[in-house]
PDB file of C-alpha atoms in Angstrom:
ATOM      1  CA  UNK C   1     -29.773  17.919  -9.710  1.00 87.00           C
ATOM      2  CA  UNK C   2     -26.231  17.984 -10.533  1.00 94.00           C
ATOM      3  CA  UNK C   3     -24.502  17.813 -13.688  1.00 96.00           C
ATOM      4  CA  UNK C   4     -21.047  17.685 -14.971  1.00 97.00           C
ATOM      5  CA  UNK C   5     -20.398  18.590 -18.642  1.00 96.00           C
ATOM      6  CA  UNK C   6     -16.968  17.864 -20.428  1.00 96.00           C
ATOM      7  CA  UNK C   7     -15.538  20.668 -23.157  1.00 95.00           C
ATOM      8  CA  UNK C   8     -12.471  20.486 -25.320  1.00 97.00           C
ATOM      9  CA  UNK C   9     -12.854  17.383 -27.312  1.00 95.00           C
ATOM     10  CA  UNK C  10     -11.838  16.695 -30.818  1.00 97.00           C
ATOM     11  CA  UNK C  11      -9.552  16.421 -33.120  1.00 97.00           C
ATOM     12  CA  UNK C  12      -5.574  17.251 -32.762  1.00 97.00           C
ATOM     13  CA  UNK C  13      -2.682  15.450 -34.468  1.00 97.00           C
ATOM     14  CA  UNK C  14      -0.273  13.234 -32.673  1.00 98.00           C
ATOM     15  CA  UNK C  15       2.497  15.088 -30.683  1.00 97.00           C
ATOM     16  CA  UNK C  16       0.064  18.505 -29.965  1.00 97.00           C
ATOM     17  CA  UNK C  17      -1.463  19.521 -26.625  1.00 97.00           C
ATOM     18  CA  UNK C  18      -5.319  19.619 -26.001  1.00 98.00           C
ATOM     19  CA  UNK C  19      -6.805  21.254 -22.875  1.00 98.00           C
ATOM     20  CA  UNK C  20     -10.045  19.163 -21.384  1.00 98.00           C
ATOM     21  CA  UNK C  21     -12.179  21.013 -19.115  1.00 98.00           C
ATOM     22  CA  UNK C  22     -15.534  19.803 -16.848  1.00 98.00           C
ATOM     23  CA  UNK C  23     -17.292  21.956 -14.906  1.00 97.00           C
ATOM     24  CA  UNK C  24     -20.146  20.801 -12.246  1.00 97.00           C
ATOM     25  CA  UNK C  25     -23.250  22.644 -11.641  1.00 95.00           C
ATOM     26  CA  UNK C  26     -26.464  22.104  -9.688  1.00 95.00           C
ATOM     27  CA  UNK C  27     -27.261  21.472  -5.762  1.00 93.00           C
ATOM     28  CA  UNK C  28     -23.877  21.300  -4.875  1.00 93.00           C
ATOM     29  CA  UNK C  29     -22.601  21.185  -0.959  1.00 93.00           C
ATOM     30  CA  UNK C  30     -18.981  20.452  -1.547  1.00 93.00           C
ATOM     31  CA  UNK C  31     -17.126  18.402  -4.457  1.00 95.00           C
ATOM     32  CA  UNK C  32     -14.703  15.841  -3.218  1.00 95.00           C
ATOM     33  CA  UNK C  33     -12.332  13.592  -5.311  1.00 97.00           C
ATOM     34  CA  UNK C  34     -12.338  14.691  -9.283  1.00 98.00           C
ATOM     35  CA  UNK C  35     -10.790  13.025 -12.021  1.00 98.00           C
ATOM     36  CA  UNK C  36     -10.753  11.965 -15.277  1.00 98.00           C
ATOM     37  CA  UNK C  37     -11.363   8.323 -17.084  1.00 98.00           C
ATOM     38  CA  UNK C  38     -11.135   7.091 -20.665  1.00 98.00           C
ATOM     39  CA  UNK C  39     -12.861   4.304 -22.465  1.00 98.00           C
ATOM     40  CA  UNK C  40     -11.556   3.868 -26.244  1.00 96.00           C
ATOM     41  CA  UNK C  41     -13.209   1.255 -28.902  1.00 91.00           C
ATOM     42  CA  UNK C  42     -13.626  -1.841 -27.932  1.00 94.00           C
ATOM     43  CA  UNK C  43     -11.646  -1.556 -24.332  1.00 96.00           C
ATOM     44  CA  UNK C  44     -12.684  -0.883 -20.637  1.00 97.00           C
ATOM     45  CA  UNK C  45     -12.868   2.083 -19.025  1.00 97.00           C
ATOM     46  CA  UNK C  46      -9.421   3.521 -17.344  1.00 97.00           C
ATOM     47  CA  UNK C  47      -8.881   5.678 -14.721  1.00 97.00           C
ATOM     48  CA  UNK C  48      -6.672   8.784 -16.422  1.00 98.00           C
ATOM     49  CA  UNK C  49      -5.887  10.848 -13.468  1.00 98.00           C
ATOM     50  CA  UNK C  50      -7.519  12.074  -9.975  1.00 98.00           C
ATOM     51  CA  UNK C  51      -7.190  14.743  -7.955  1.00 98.00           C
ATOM     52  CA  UNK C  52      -8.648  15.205  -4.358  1.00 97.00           C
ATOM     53  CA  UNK C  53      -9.960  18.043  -2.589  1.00 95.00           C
ATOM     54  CA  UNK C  54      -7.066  19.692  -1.580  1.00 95.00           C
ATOM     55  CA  UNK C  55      -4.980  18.658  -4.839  1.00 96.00           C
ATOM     56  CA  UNK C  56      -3.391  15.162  -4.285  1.00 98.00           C
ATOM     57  CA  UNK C  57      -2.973  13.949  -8.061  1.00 98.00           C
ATOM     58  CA  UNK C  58      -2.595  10.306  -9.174  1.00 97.00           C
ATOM     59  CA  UNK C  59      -2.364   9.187 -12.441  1.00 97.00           C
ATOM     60  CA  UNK C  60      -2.367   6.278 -14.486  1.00 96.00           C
ATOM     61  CA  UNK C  61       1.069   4.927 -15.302  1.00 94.00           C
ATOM     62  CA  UNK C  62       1.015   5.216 -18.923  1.00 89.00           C
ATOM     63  CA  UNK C  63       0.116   9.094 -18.491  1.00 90.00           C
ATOM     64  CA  UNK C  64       2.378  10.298 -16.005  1.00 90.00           C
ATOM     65  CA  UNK C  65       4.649  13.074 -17.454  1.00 93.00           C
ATOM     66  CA  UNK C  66       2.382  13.939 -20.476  1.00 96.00           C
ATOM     67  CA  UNK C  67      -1.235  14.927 -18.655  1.00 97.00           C
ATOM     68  CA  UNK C  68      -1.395  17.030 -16.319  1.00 98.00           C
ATOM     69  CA  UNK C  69      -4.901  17.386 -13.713  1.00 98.00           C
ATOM     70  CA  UNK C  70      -5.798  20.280 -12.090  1.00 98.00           C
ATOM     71  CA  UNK C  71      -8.979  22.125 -10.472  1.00 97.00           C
ATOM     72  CA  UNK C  72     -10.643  25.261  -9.511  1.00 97.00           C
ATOM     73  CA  UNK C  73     -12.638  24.349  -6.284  1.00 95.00           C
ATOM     74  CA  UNK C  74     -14.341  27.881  -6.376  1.00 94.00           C
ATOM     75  CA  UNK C  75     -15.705  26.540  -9.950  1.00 95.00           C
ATOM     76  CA  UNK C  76     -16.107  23.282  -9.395  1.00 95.00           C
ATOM     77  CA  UNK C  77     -14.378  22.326 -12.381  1.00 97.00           C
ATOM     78  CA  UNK C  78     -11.478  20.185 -13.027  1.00 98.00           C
ATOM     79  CA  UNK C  79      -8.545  20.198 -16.453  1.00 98.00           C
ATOM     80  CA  UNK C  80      -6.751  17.913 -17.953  1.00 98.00           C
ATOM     81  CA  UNK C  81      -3.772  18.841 -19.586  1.00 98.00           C
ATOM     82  CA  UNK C  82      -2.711  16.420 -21.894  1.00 98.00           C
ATOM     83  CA  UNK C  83       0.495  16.966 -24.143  1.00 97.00           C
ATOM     84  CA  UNK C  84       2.458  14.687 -26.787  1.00 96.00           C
ATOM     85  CA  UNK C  85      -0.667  12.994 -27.524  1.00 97.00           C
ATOM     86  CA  UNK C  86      -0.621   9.607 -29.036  1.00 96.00           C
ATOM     87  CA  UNK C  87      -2.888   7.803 -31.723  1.00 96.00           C
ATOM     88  CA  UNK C  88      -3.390   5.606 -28.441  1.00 95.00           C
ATOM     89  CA  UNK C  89      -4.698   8.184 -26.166  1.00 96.00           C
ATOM     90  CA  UNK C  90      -7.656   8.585 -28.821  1.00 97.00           C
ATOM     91  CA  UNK C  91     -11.193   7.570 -26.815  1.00 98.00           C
ATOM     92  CA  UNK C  92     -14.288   9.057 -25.308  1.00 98.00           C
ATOM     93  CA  UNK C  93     -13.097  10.917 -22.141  1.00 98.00           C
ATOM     94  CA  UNK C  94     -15.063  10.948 -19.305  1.00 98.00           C
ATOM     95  CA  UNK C  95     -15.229  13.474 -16.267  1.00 98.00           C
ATOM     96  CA  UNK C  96     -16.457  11.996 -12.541  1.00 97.00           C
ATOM     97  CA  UNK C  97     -16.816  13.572  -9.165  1.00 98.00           C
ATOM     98  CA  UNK C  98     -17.380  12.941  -5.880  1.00 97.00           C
ATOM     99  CA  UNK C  99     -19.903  15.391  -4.675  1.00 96.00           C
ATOM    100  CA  UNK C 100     -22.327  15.572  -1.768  1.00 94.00           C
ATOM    101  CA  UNK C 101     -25.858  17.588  -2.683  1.00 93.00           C
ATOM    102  CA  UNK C 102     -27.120  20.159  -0.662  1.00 93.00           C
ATOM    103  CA  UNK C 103     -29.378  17.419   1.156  1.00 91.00           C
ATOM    104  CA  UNK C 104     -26.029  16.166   1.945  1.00 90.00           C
ATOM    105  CA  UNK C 105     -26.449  12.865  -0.305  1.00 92.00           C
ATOM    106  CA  UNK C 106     -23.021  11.769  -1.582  1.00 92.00           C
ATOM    107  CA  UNK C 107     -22.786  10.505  -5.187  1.00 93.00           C
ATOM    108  CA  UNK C 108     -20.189   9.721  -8.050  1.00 96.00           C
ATOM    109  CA  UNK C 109     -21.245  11.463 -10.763  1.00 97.00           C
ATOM    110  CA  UNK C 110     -20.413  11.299 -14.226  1.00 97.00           C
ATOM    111  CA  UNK C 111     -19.900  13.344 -17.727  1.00 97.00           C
ATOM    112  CA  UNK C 112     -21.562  12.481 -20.888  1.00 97.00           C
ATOM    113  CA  UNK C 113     -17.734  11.787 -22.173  1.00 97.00           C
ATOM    114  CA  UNK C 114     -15.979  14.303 -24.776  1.00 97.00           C
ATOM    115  CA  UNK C 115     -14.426  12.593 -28.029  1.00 98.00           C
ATOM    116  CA  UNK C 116     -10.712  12.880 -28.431  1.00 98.00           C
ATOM    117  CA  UNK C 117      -9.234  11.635 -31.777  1.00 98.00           C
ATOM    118  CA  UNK C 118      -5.354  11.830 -31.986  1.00 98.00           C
ATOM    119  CA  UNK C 119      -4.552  11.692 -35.916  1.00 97.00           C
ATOM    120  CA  UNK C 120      -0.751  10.311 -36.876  1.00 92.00           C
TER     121      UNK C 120
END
C-alpha cells in the first residue's frame, strides 16, 4: 500500500540542469533513509545519492559537486538536483525508500525509474 512515483525525466542536453522529484504515498508511518539509484544500458544499478531522516547526504563519487539530494519529510518526497549533466549520466533513474507502514512493517521500496537522456 505504498507507492513511490519518480517525475522529471527526459531529455536535456549535456551541460543543463534537470530537477528529479519522487514523492511517496500510501500507509505510511514514517519514511527513513531516501535516495536515489541509476541503472544505464547494459550496466548495474548504482547508488546516486542518499539522504537520511534528518538530512545526512552521501553520494556517489563520480556525482559529488554536480547533484545535489534533498527532501521534504512533511511530503515524503525526495529531489535530485543534478547540474552539468553528462552524456554519461544518461539511464533510467530510480527512487527508493526506507519506510515503515502503518502496521509498522519496514520495507525498501522502489520507483518505477524515470528516463534521463543527456544529448551532446
Amino acid at each position: 500500500q505504498v507507492t513511490l512515483v519518480e517525475s522529471g525525466g527526459g531529455l536535456v542536453q549535456a551541460g543543463g540542469p534537470l530537477r528529479l522529484s519522487c514523492a511517496a504515498s500510501g500507509s505510511i508511518f514514517s519514511t527513513n533513509a531516501m535516495g536515489w539509484y541509476r541503472q544505464a544500458p547494459g550496466k548495474q544499478r548504482e547508488l546516486v545519492a542518499s539522504i537520511s531522516s534528518v538530512g545526512n547526504t552521501n553520494y556517489a563519487d563520480s556525482m559529488k559537486g554536480r547533484f545535489t539530494i534533498s527532501r521534504d519529510n512533511a511530503k515524503n518526497t525526495v529531489y535530485l538536483f543534478m547540474n552539468n549533466l553528462k552524456p554519461e549520466d544518461t539511464a533510467v533513474y530510480y527512487c527508493n525508500a526506507a519506510i515503515t507502514s502503518r502496521d509498522y512493517r519496514a520495507w525498501n521500496y522502489w520507483g518505477k525509474g524515470t528516463l534521463v537522456t543527456v544529448s551532446s
